[in-house]
CSV table of C-alpha atoms in Angstrom, one decimal:
chain,number,residue,atom,x,y,z
V,249,ASP,CA,121.1,-27.5,-103.8
V,250,GLU,CA,124.9,-27.7,-103.9
V,251,GLY,CA,124.8,-31.3,-105.1
V,252,ILE,CA,122.3,-30.5,-107.9
V,253,GLU,CA,124.4,-27.6,-109.0
V,254,ARG,CA,127.5,-29.8,-109.1
V,255,LEU,CA,125.8,-32.5,-111.2
V,256,GLY,CA,124.5,-30.0,-113.7
V,257,MET,CA,122.1,-30.7,-116.6
V,258,GLY,CA,122.9,-34.0,-118.2
V,259,PHE,CA,121.3,-36.3,-120.7
V,260,PHE,CA,119.1,-38.0,-118.1
V,261,GLN,CA,117.8,-34.7,-116.8
V,262,LEU,CA,117.0,-33.7,-120.4
V,263,ILE,CA,115.1,-36.9,-121.0
V,264,VAL,CA,113.0,-36.4,-117.8
V,265,LEU,CA,112.3,-32.8,-118.7
V,266,THR,CA,111.2,-33.8,-122.2
V,267,ALA,CA,108.9,-36.6,-120.9
V,268,ALA,CA,107.4,-34.2,-118.4
V,269,GLY,CA,106.9,-31.6,-121.1
V,270,LEU,CA,105.2,-34.1,-123.4
V,271,CYS,CA,102.8,-35.2,-120.6
V,272,PHE,CA,101.9,-31.6,-119.9
V,273,ALA,CA,101.3,-31.0,-123.6
V,274,ALA,CA,99.1,-34.1,-123.9
V,275,ASP,CA,97.0,-32.9,-121.0
V,276,ALA,CA,96.7,-29.5,-122.5
V,277,MET,CA,95.7,-31.0,-125.9
V,278,GLN,CA,93.0,-33.1,-124.2
V,279,VAL,CA,91.4,-30.0,-122.6
V,280,LEU,CA,91.7,-28.1,-125.9
V,281,LEU,CA,90.1,-30.9,-127.9
V,282,LEU,CA,87.3,-31.2,-125.4
V,283,SER,CA,86.5,-27.5,-125.8
V,284,PHE,CA,86.1,-27.9,-129.6
V,285,LEU,CA,84.4,-31.3,-129.3
V,286,SER,CA,81.8,-30.1,-126.8
V,287,GLU,CA,80.5,-27.4,-129.2
V,288,ILE,CA,80.2,-30.0,-132.0
V,289,LEU,CA,78.4,-32.4,-129.8
V,290,ARG,CA,76.1,-29.7,-128.5
V,291,VAL,CA,74.9,-28.9,-132.0
V,292,GLU,CA,74.9,-32.5,-133.3
V,293,TRP,CA,73.1,-34.1,-130.4
V,294,LYS,CA,71.0,-31.0,-129.6
V,295,LEU,CA,72.2,-30.7,-126.1
V,296,SER,CA,71.4,-28.0,-123.7
V,297,ASP,CA,74.1,-25.8,-122.1
V,298,ASP,CA,73.7,-27.8,-118.8
V,299,GLU,CA,74.2,-31.1,-120.6
V,300,THR,CA,77.2,-29.9,-122.4
V,301,ALA,CA,78.7,-28.6,-119.2
V,302,PHE,CA,78.0,-31.9,-117.5
V,303,ILE,CA,79.9,-33.8,-120.3
V,304,THR,CA,82.8,-31.4,-120.0
V,305,SER,CA,83.0,-31.6,-116.2
V,306,MET,CA,83.3,-35.4,-116.4
V,307,LEU,CA,86.8,-35.0,-117.7
V,308,PHE,CA,87.9,-33.1,-114.7
V,309,ILE,CA,86.0,-35.4,-112.3
V,310,GLY,CA,87.8,-38.4,-113.8
V,311,ALA,CA,91.1,-36.6,-113.4
V,312,ILE,CA,90.4,-35.9,-109.8
V,313,PHE,CA,89.3,-39.5,-109.2
V,314,GLY,CA,92.4,-40.8,-110.9
V,315,THR,CA,94.7,-38.6,-108.9
V,316,LEU,CA,93.2,-39.2,-105.5
V,317,THR,CA,92.8,-43.0,-105.9
V,318,LEU,CA,95.2,-44.4,-108.4
V,319,GLY,CA,98.3,-42.5,-107.3
V,320,PRO,CA,98.2,-43.7,-103.6
V,321,LEU,CA,97.2,-47.2,-104.7
V,322,ALA,CA,100.1,-47.3,-107.1
V,323,ASP,CA,102.4,-46.2,-104.3
V,324,LYS,CA,101.3,-49.1,-102.2
V,325,LYS,CA,100.9,-51.9,-104.8
V,326,GLY,CA,103.4,-50.7,-107.4
V,327,ARG,CA,103.0,-48.8,-110.7
V,328,LYS,CA,102.9,-51.8,-113.0
V,329,PRO,CA,100.0,-53.7,-111.3
V,330,VAL,CA,97.9,-50.5,-111.0
V,331,PHE,CA,98.5,-49.0,-114.5
């Protein structure tokens, strides 16, 4: 803690904070877009509520799959070969 306090908030920390904030915002926009898009698809494709929920849940299943498999794989093989 003392080392972090001594270094303070510099340009690099600002860049990292901005990048993390943009990633968080992109994730939030993806979920928000899905909530609007699922209603449009339900009407356009005449989907039942269960089918709409299934499509919506695929986003979260994909996120879980990516987190649990690609993260550890990238730790072992390196970020560039995996992504």
